[in-house]
PDB file of C-alpha atoms in Angstrom:
ATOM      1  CA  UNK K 595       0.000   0.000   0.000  1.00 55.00           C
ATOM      2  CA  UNK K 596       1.586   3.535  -0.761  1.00 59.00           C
ATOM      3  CA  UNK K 597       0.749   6.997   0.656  1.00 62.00           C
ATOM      4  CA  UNK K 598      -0.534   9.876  -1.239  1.00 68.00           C
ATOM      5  CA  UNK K 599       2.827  11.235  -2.273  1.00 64.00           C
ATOM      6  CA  UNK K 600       3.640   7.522  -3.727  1.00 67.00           C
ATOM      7  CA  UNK K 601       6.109   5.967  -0.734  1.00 67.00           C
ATOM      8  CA  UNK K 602       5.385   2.750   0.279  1.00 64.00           C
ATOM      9  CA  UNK K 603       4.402   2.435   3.791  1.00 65.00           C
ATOM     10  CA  UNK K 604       7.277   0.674   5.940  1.00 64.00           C
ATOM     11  CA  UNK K 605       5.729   0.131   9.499  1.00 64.00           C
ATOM     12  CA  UNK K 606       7.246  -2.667  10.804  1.00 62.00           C
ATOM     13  CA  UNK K 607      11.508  -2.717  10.921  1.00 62.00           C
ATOM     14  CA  UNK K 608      11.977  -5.826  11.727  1.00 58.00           C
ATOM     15  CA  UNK K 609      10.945  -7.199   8.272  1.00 57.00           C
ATOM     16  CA  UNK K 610      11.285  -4.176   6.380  1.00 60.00           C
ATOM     17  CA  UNK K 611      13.231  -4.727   2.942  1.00 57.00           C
ATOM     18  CA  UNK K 612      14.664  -1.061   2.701  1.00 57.00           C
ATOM     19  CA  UNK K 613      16.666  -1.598   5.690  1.00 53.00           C
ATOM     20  CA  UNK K 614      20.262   0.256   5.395  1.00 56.00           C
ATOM     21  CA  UNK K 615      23.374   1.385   7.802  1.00 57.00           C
ATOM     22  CA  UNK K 616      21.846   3.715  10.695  1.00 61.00           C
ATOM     23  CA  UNK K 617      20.738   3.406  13.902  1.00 65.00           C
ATOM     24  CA  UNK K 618      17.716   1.362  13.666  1.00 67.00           C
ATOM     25  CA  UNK K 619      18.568  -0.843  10.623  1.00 72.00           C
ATOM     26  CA  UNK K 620      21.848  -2.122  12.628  1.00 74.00           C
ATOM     27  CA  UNK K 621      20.218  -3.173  16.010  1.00 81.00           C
ATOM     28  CA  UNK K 622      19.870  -6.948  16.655  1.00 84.00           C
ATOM     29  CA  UNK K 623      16.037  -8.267  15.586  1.00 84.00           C
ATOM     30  CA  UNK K 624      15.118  -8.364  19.538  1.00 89.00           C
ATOM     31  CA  UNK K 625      15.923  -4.575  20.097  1.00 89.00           C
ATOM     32  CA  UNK K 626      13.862  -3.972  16.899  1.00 87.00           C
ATOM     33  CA  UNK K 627      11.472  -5.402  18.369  1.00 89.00           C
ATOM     34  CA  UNK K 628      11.290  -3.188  21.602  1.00 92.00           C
ATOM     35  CA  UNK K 629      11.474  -0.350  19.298  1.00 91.00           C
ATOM     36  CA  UNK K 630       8.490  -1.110  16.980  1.00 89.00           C
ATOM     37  CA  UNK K 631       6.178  -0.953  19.886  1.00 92.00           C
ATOM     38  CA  UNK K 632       7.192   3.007  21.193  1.00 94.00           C
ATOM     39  CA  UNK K 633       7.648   4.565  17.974  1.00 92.00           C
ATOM     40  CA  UNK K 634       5.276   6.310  15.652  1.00 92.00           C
ATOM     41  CA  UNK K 635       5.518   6.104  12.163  1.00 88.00           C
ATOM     42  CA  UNK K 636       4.080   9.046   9.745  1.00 89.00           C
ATOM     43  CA  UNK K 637       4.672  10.484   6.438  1.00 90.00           C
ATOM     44  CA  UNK K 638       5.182  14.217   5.430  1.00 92.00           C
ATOM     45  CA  UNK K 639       5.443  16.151   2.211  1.00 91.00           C
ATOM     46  CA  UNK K 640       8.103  18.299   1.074  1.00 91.00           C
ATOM     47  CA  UNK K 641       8.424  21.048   3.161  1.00 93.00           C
ATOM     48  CA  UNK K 642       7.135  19.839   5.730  1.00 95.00           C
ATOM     49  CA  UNK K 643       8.981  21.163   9.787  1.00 97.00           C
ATOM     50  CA  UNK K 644       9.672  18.737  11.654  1.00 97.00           C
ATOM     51  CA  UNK K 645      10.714  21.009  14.395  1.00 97.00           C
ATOM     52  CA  UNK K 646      12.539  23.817  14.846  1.00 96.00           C
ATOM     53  CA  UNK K 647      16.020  25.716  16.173  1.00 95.00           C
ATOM     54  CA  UNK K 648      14.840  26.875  20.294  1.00 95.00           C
ATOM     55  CA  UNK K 649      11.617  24.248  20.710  1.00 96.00           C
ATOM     56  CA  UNK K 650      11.778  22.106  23.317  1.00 96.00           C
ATOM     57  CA  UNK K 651      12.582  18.628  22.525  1.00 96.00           C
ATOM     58  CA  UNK K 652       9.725  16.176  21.737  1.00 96.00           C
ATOM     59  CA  UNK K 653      11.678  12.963  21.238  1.00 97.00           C
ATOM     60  CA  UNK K 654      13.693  12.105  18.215  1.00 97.00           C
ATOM     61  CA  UNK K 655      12.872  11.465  14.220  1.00 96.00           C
ATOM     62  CA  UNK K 656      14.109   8.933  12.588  1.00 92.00           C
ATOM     63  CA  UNK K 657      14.344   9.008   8.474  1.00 92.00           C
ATOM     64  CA  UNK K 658      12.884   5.633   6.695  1.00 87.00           C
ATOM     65  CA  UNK K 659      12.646   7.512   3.465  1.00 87.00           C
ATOM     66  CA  UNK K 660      13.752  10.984   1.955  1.00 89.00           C
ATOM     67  CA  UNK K 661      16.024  13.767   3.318  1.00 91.00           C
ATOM     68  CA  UNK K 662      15.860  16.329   5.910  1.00 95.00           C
ATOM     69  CA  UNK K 663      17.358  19.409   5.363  1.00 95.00           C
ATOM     70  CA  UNK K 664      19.036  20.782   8.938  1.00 95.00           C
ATOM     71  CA  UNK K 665      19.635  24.965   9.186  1.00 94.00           C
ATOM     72  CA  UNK K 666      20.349  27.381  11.613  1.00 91.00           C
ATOM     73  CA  UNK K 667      18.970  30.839  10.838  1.00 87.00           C
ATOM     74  CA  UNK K 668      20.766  34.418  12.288  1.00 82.00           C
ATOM     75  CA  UNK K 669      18.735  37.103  13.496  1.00 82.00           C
ATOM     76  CA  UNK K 670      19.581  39.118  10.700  1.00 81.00           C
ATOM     77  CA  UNK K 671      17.528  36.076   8.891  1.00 79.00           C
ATOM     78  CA  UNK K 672      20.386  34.153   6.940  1.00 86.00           C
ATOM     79  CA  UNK K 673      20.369  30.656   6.763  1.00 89.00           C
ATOM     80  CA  UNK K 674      23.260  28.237   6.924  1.00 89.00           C
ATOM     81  CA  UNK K 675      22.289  24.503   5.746  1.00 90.00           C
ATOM     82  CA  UNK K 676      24.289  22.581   8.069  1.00 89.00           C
ATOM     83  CA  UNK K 677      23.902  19.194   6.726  1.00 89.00           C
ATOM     84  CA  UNK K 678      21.581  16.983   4.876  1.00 91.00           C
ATOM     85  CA  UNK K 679      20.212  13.981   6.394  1.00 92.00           C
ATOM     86  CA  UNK K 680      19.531  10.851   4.719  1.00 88.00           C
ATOM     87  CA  UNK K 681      17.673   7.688   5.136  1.00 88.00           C
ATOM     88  CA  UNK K 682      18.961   5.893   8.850  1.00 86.00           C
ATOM     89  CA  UNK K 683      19.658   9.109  10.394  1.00 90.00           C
ATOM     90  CA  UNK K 684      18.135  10.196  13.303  1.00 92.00           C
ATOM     91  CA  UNK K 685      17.496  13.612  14.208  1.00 95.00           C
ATOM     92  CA  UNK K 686      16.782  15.622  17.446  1.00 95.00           C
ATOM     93  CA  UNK K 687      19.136  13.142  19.587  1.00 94.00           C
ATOM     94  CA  UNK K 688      21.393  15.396  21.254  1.00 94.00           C
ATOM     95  CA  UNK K 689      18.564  17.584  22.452  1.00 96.00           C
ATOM     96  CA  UNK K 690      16.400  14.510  23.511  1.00 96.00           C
ATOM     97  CA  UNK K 691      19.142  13.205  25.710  1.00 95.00           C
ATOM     98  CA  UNK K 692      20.312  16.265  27.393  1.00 94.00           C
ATOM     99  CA  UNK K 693      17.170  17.809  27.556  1.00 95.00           C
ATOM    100  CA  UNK K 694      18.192  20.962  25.526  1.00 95.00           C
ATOM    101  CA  UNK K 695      16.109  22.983  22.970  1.00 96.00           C
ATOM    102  CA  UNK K 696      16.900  21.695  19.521  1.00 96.00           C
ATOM    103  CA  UNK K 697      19.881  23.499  18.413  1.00 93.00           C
ATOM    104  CA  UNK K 698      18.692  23.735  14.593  1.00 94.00           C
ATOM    105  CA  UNK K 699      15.559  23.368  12.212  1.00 96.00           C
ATOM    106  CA  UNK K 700      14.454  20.450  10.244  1.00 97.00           C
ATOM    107  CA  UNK K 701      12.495  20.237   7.008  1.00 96.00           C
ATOM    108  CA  UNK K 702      11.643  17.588   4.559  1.00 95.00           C
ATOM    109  CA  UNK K 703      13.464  18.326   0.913  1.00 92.00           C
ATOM    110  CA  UNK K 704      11.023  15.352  -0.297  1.00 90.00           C
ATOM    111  CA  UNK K 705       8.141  13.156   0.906  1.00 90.00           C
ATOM    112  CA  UNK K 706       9.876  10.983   3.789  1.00 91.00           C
ATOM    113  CA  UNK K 707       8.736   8.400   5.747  1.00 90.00           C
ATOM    114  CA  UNK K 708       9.988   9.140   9.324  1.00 92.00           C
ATOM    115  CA  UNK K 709       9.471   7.667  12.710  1.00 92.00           C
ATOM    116  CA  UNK K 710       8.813   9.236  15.703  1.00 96.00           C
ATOM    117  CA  UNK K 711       9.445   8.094  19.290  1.00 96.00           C
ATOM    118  CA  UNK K 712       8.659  10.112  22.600  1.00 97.00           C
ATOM    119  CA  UNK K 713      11.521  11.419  24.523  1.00 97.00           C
ATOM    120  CA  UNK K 714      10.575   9.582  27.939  1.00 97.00           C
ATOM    121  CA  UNK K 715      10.220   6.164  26.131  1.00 97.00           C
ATOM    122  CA  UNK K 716      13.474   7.073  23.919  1.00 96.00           C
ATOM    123  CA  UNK K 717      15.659   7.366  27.162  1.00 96.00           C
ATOM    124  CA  UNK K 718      13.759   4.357  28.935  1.00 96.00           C
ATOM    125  CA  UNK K 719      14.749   2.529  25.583  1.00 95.00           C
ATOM    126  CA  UNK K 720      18.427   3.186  25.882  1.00 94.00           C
ATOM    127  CA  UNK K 721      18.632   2.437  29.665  1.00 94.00           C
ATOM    128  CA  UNK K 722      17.713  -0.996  28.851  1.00 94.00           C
ATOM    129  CA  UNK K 723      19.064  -1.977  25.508  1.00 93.00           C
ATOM    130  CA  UNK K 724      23.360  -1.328  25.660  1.00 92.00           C
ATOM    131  CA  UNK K 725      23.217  -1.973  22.284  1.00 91.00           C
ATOM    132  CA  UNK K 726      21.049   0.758  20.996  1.00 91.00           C
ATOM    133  CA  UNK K 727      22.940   3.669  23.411  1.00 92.00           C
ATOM    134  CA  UNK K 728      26.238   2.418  21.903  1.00 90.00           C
ATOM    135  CA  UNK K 729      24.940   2.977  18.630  1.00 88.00           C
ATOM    136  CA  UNK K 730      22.979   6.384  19.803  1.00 90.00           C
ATOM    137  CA  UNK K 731      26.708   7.486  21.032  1.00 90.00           C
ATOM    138  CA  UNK K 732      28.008   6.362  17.792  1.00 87.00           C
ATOM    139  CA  UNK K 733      25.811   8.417  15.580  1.00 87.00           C
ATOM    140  CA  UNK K 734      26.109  11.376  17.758  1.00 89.00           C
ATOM    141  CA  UNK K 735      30.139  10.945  16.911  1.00 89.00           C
ATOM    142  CA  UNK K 736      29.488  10.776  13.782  1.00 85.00           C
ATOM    143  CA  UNK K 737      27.086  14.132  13.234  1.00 84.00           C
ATOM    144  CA  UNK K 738      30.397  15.758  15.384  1.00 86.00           C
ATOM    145  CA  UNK K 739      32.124  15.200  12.562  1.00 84.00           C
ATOM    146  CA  UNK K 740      30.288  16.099  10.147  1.00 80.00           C
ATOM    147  CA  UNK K 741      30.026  19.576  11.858  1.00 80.00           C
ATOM    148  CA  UNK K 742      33.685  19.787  12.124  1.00 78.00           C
ATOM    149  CA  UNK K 743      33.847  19.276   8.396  1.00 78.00           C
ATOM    150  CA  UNK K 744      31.309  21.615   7.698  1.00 75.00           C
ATOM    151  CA  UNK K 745      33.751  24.118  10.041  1.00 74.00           C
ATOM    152  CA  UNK K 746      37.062  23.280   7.873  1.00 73.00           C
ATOM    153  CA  UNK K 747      34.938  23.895   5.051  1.00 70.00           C
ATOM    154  CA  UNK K 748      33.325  27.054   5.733  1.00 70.00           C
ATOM    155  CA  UNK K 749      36.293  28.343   7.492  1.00 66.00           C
ATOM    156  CA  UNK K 750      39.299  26.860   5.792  1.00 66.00           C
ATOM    157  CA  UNK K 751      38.609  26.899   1.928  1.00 65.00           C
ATOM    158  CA  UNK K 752      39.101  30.405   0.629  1.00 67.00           C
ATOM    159  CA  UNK K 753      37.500  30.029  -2.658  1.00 84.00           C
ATOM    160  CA  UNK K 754      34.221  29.191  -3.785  1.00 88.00           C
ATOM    161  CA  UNK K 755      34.726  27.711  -6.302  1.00 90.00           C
ATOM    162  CA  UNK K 756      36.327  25.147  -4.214  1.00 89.00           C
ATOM    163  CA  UNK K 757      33.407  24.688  -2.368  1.00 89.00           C
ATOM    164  CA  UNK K 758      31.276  23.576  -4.826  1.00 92.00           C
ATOM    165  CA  UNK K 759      33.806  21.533  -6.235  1.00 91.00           C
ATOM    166  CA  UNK K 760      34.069  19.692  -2.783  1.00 89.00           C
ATOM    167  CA  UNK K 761      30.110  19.650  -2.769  1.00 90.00           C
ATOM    168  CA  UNK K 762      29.528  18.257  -6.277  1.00 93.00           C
ATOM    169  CA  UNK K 763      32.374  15.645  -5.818  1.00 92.00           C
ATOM    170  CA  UNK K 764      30.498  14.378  -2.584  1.00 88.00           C
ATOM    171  CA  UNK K 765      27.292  14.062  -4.684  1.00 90.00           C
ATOM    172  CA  UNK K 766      28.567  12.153  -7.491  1.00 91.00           C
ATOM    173  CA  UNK K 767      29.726   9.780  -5.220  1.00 88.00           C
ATOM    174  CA  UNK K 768      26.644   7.914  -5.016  1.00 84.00           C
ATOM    175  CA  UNK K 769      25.166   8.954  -8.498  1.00 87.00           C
ATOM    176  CA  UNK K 770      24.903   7.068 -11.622  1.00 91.00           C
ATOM    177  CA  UNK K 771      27.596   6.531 -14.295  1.00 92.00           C
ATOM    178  CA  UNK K 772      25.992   7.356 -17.787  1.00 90.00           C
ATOM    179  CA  UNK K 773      27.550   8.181 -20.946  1.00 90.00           C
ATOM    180  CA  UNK K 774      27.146  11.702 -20.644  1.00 88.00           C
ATOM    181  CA  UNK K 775      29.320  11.741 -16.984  1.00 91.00           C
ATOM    182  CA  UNK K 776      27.773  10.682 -13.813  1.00 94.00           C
ATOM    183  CA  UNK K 777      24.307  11.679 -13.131  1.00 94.00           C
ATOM    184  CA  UNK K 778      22.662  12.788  -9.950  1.00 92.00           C
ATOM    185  CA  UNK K 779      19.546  13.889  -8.857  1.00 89.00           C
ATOM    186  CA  UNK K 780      19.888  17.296  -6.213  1.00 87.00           C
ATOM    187  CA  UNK K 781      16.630  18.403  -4.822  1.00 82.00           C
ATOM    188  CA  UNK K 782      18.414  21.740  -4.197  1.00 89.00           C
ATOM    189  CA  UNK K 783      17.565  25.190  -5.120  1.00 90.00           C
ATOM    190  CA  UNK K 784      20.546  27.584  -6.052  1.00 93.00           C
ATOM    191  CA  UNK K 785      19.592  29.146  -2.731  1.00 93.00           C
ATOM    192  CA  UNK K 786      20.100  25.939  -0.666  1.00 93.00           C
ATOM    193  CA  UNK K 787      23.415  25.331  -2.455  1.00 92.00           C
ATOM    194  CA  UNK K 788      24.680  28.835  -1.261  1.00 93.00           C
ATOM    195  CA  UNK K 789      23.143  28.201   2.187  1.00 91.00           C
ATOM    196  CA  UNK K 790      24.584  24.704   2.451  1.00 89.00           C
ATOM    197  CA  UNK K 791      28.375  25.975   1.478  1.00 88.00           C
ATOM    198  CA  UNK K 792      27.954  29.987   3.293  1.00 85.00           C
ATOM    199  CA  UNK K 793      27.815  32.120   0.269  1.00 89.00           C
ATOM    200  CA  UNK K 794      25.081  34.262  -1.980  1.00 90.00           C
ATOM    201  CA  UNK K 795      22.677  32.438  -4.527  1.00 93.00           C
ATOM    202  CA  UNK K 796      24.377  34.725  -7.038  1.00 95.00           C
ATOM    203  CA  UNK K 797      27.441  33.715  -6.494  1.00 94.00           C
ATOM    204  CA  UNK K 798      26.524  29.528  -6.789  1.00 94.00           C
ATOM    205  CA  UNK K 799      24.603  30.556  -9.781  1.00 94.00           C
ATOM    206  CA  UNK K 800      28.016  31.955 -11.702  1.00 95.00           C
ATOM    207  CA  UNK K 801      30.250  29.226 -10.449  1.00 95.00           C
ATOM    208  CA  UNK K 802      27.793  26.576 -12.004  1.00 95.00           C
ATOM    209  CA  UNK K 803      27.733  28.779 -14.990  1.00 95.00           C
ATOM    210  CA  UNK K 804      31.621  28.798 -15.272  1.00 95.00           C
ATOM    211  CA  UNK K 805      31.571  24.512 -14.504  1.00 94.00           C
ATOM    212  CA  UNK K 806      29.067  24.159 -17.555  1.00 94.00           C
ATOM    213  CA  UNK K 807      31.214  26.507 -19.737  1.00 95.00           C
ATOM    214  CA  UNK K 808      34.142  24.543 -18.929  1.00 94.00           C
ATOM    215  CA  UNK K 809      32.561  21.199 -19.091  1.00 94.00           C
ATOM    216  CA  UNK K 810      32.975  19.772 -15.848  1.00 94.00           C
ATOM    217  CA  UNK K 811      29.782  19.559 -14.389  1.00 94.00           C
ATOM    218  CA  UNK K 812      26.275  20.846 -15.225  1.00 93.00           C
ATOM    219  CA  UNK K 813      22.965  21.483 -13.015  1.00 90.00           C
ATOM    220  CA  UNK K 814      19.604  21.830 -14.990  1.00 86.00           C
ATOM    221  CA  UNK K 815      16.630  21.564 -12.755  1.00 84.00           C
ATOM    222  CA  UNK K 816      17.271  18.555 -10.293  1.00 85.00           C
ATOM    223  CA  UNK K 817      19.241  16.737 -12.737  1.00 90.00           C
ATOM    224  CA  UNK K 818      23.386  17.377 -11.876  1.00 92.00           C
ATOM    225  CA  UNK K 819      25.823  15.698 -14.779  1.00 94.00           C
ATOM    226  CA  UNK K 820      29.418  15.824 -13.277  1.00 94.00           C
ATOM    227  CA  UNK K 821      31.230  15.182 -16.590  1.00 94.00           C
ATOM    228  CA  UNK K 822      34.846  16.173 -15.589  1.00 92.00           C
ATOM    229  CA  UNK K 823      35.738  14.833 -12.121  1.00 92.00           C
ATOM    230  CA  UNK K 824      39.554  15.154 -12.625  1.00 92.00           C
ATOM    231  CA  UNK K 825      38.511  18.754 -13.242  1.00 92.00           C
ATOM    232  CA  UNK K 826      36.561  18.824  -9.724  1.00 91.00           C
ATOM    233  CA  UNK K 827      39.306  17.203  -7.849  1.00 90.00           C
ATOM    234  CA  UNK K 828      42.033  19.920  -9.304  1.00 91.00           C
ATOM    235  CA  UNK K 829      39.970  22.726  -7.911  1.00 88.00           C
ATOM    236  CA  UNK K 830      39.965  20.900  -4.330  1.00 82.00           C
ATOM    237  CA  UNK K 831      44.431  20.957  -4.643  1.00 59.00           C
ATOM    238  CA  UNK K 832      44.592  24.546  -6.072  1.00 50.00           C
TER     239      UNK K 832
END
């Protein structure tokens, strides 16, 4: 059976045939099994909040299907994309566990499948299964990294034209090899590319204008064709 916005619905991840690397999909069957009877599965839209930077925490999300985009917003009203989370990620753990407001705001880029689970039967859950609070302290390890290589990035490449270099290269890491280069779908606005790498929408839209001209990579609509990766990778070492 599928929703209206055409996902399948996956309630049940024990059996559940999209499983991948995250923190549900790697807990043993019998901790799945705890876990299927606290948490709430729903579907959203695109655009959809899930919550946002200063609320107090609700529990955590967990992404089935889709991606989340994750921002923090200035008072001035600028927006920096911190990261984009995929499929196995959870979202709003810090906060849940040490009981502080959610440090940044979540929105569907796509319709996503997540699940939700209550903060008092989320920490109940870890006190009694080891297994899942090693693998919550694992994937909070792993979203500090990710931060500090959003900081190198943001703070330690000088041009940016390096940045989207570094960005597209990440991308075409998981697209699909085609004649024409490798092809990958980006559900990203010009504006969300300049929020996601701290610069201007102006400024993403000329450096993709100068990649196309040059025949290294190309953006038209949500379709991205990295044709010169070499090319890519030079930019990264100049």
């Amino acid at each position: 059976m599928n929703t209206p916005y055409g996902l399948p619905i996956l309630d049940n991840c024990v059996i559940c045939k999209l499983r991948t690397t995250g923190f549900f999909c790697d807990l043993p069957q019998t901790t799945l099994q705890d876990m299927q009877k606290i948490k709430h599965p729903s579907v959203h839209p695109a655009g959809s909040i899930l919550f946002v930077e200063g609320q107090d925490p609700r529990g955590v999300f967990l992404i089935c299907t889709g991606r989340v985009k994750l921002s923090l917003n200035s008072r001035d009203g600028k927006t920096l994309i911190v990261r984009l989370a995929q499929p196995g990620d959870v979202l709003g753990l810090r906060s849940t566990i040490s009981h502080a407001p959610y440090e940044l705001t979540a929105e569907t880029l796509q319709p996503s499948q997540i699940e939700f689970i209550r903060s008092e039967d989320f920490l109940k859950f870890l006190q009694t299964h080891g297994d899942a609070c090693l693998s919550a302290a694992t994937q909070l390890s792993e979203q500090c990294n990710t931060a500090y290589e959003t900081i190198r990035s943001l703070g330690l490449t000088h041009s940016v034209s390096e940045r989207v270099a570094r960005l597209l290269l990440e991308w075409s890491e998981e697209g699909e090899q085609t004649k024409d280069g490798i092809r990958v779908t980006v559900a990203l606005t010009h504006e969300e590319i300049a929020q996601l790498i701290g610069t201007t929408r102006e400024t993403v839209t000329r450096t993709l204008s100068d990649f196309r001209k040059r025949k290294i990579a190309e953006l038209r609509g949500s379709s991205l064709i990295v044709r010169d990766r070499v090319a890519l990778q030079g930019l990264l070492a100049a």
